[in-house]
Coordinates of N, CA and C in Angstrom, one line a residue:
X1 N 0.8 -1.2 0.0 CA 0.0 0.0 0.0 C 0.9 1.3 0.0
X2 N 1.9 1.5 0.6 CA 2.6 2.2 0.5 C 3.2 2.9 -0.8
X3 N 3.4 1.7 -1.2 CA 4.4 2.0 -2.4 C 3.1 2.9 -3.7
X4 N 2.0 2.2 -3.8 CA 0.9 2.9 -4.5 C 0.3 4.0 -4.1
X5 N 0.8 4.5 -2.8 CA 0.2 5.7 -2.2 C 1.6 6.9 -2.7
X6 N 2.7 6.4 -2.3 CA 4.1 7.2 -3.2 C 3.5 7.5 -4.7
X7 N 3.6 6.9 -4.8 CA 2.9 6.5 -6.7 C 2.2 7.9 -6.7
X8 N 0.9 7.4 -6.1 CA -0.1 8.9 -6.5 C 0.0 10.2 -6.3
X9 N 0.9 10.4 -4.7 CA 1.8 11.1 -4.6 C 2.2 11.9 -5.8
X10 N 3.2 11.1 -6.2 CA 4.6 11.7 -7.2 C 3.6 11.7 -8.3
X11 N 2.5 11.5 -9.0 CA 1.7 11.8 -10.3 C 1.4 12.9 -9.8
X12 N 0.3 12.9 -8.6 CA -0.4 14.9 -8.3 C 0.6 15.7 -8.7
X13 N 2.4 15.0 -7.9 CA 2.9 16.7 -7.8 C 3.4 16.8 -9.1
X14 N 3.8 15.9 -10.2 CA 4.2 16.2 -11.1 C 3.3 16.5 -12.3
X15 N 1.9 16.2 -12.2 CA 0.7 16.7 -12.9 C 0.9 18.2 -12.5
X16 N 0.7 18.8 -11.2 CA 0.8 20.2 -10.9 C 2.0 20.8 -11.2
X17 N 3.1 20.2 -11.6 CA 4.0 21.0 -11.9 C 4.4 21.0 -13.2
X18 N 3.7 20.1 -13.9 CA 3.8 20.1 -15.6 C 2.8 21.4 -16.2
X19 N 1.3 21.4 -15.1 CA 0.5 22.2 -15.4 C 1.1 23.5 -15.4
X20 N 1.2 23.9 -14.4 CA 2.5 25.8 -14.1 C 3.3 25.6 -15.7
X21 N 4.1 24.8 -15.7 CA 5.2 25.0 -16.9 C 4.4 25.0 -18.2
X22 N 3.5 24.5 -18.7 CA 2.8 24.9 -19.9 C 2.1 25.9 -20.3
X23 N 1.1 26.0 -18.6 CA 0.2 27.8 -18.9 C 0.4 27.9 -18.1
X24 N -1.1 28.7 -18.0 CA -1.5 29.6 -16.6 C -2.6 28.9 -16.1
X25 N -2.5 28.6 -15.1 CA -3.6 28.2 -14.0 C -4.9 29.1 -14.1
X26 N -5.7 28.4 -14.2 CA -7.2 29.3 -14.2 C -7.6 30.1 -13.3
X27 N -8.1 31.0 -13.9 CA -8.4 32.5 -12.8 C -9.4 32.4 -11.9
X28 N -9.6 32.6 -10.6 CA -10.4 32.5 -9.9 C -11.0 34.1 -8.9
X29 N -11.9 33.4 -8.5 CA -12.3 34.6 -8.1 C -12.5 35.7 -8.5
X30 N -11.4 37.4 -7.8 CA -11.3 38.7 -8.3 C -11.0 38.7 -9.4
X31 N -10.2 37.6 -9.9 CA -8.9 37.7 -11.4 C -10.0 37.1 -12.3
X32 N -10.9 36.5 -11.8 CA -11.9 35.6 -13.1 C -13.1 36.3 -13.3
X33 N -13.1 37.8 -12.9 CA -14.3 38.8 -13.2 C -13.7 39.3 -14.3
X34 N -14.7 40.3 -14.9 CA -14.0 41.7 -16.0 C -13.9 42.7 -15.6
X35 N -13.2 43.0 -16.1 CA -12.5 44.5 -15.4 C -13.5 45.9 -15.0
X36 N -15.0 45.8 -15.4 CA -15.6 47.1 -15.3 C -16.4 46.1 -13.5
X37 N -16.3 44.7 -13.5 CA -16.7 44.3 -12.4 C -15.7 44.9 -11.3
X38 N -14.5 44.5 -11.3 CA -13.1 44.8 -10.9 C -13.0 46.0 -10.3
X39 N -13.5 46.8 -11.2 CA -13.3 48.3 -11.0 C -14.3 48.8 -10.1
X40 N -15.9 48.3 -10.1 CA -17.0 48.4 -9.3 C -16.6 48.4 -8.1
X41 N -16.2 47.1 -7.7 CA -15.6 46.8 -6.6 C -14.3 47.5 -5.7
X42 N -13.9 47.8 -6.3 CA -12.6 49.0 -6.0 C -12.8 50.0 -5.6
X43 N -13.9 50.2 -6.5 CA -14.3 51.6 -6.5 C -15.0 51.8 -5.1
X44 N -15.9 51.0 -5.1 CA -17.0 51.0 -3.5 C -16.0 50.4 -2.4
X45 N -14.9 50.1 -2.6 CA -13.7 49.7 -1.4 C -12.9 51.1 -1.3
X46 N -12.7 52.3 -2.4 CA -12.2 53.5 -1.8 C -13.4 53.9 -1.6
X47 N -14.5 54.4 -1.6 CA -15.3 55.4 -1.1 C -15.7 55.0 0.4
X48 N -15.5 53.7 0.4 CA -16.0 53.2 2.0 C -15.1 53.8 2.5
X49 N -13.3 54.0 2.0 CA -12.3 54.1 2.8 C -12.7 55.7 3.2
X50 N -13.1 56.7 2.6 CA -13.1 57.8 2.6 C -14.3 58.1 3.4
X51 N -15.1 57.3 3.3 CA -16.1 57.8 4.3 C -16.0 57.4 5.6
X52 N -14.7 56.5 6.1 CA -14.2 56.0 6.8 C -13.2 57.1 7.5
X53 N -12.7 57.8 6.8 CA -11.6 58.4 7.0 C -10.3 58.0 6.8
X54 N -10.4 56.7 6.4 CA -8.8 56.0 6.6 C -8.2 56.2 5.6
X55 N -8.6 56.5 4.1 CA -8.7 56.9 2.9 C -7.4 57.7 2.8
X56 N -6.0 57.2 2.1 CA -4.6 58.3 2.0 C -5.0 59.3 0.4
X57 N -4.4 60.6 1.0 CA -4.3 61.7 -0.3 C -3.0 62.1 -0.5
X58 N -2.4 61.4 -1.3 CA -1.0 62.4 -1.4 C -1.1 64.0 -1.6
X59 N -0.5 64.9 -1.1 CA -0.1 66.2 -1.4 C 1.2 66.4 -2.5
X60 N 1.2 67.4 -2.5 CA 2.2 67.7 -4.1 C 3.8 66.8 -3.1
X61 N 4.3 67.5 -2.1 CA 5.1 67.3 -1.9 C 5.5 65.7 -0.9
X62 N 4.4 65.2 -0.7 CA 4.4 63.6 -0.7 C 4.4 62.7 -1.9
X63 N 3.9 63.1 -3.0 CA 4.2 62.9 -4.1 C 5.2 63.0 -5.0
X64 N 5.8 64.4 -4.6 CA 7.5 64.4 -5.5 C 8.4 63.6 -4.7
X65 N 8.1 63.5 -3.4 CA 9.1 62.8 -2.6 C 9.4 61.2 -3.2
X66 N 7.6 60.8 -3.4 CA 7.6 59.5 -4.1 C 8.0 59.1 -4.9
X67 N 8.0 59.4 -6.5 CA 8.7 59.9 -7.3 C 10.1 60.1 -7.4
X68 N 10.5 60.8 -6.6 CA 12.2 60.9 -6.1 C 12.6 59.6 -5.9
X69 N 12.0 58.9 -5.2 CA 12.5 57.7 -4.4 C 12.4 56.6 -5.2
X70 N 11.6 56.9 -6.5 CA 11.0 56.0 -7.3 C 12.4 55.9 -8.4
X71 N 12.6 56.9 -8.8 CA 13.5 57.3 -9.8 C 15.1 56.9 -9.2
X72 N 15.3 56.7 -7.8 CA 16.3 56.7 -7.0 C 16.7 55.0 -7.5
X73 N 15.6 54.5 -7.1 CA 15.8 53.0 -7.4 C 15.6 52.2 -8.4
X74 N 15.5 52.6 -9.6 CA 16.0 52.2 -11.0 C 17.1 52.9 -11.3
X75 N 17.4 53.6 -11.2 CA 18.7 53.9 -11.5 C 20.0 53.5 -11.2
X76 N 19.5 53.0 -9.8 CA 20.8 51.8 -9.4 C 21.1 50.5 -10.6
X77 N 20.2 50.6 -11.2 CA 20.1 49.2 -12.2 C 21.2 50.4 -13.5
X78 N 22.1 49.8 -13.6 CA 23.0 50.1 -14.3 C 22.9 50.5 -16.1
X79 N 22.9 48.9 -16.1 CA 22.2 48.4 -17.7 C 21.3 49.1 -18.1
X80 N 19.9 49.4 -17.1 CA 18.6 49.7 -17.3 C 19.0 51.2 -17.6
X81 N 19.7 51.6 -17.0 CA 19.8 53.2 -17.4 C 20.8 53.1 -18.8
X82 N 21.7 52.4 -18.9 CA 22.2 52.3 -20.1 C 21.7 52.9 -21.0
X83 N 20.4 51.4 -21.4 CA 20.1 51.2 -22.2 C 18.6 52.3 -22.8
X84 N 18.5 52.9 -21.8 CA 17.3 54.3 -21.4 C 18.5 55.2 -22.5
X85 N 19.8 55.6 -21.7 CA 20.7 56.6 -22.9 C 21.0 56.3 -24.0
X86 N 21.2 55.0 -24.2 CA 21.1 54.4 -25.8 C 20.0 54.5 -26.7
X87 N 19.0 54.4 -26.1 CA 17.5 54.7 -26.9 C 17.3 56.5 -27.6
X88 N 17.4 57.1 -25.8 CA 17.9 58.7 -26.4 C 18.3 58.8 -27.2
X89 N 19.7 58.1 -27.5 CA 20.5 59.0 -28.4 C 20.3 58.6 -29.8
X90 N 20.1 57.4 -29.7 CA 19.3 57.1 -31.0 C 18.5 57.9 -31.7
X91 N 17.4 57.9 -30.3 CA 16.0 58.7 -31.2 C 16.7 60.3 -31.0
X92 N 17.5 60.8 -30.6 CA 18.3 62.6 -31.3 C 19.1 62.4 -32.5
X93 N 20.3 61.1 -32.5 CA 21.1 61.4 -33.7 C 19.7 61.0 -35.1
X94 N 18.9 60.1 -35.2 CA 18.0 60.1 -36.1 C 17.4 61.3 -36.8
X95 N 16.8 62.0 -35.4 CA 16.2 62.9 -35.4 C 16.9 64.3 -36.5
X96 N 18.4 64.4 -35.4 CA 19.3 65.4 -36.3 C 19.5 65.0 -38.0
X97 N 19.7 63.5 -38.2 CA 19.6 63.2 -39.4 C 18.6 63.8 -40.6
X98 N 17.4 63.2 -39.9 CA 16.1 63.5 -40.8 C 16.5 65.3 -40.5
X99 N 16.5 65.9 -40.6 CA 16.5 67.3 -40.5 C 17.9 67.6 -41.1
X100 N 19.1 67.0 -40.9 CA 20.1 67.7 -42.1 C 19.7 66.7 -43.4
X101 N 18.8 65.7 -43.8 CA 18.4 65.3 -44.9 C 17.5 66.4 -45.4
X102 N 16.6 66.7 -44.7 CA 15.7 67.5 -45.4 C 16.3 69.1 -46.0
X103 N 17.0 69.3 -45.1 CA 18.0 70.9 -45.1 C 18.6 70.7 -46.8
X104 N 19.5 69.3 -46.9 CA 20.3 69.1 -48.0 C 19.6 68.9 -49.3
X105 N 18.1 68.2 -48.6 CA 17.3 67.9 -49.8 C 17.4 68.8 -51.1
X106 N 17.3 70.3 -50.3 CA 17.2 71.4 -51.8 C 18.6 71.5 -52.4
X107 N 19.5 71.7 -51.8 CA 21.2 71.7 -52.3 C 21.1 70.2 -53.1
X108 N 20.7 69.3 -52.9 CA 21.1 68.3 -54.0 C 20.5 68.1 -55.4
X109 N 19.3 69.2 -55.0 CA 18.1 68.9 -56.2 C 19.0 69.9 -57.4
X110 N 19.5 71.3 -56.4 CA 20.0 72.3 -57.0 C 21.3 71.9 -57.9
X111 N 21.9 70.8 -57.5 CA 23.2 70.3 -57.8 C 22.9 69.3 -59.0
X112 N 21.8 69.2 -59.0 CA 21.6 68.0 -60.5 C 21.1 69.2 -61.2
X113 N 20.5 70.2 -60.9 CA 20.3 70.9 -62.3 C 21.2 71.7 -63.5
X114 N 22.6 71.6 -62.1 CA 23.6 72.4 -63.0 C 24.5 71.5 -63.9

């Protein structure tokens, strides 16, 4: 009995763990509403908060602080800023391109007619 109880064992956990690796496990509950339900609900969970009192409002300067602190810790990520200046510079040297293209466009047209 043993040995067939191991058995069924080791099929559940490896049925459950073949299942994760192929998809996604079915939504339940909050996650298996639509979103205008979702939102219903949210919505009547802050207004309760507010009529509660318990309800947080950031002010401007609880807000830039956030922000600050937000920006503080991606930036530590090295690569991630990298690759944020590589995109930049991309989309400026392009940019400058298309615009001495266009500049040159008339001096070239000018230069085929002479």
């Amino acid at each position: 009995m043993a040995t067939s109880k191991e058995g069924g064992t080791r099929k559940s956990a490896t049925t459950g763990a073949s299942a994760q690796k192929t998809g996604t496990p079915a939504k339940r509950g909050f996650a298996a509403m639509d979103q205008n339900q979702q939102r219903e609900i949210a919505s009547k969970g802050g207004q309760a908060a507010h009529q509660k009192g318990t309800a947080h409002e950031f002010d401007s300067e609880e807000a830039r602080r956030a922000g600050q602190k937000g920006g503080e810790a991606v930036s530590r990520d090295r690569n991630h800023m990298a690759e944020i200046g590589r995109k930049g510079g991309e989309s400026r040297q392009s940019a400058s391109r298309a615009a001495a293209a266009s500049a040159n466009k008339g001096n070239r047209q000018g230069s085929k007619e002479e």
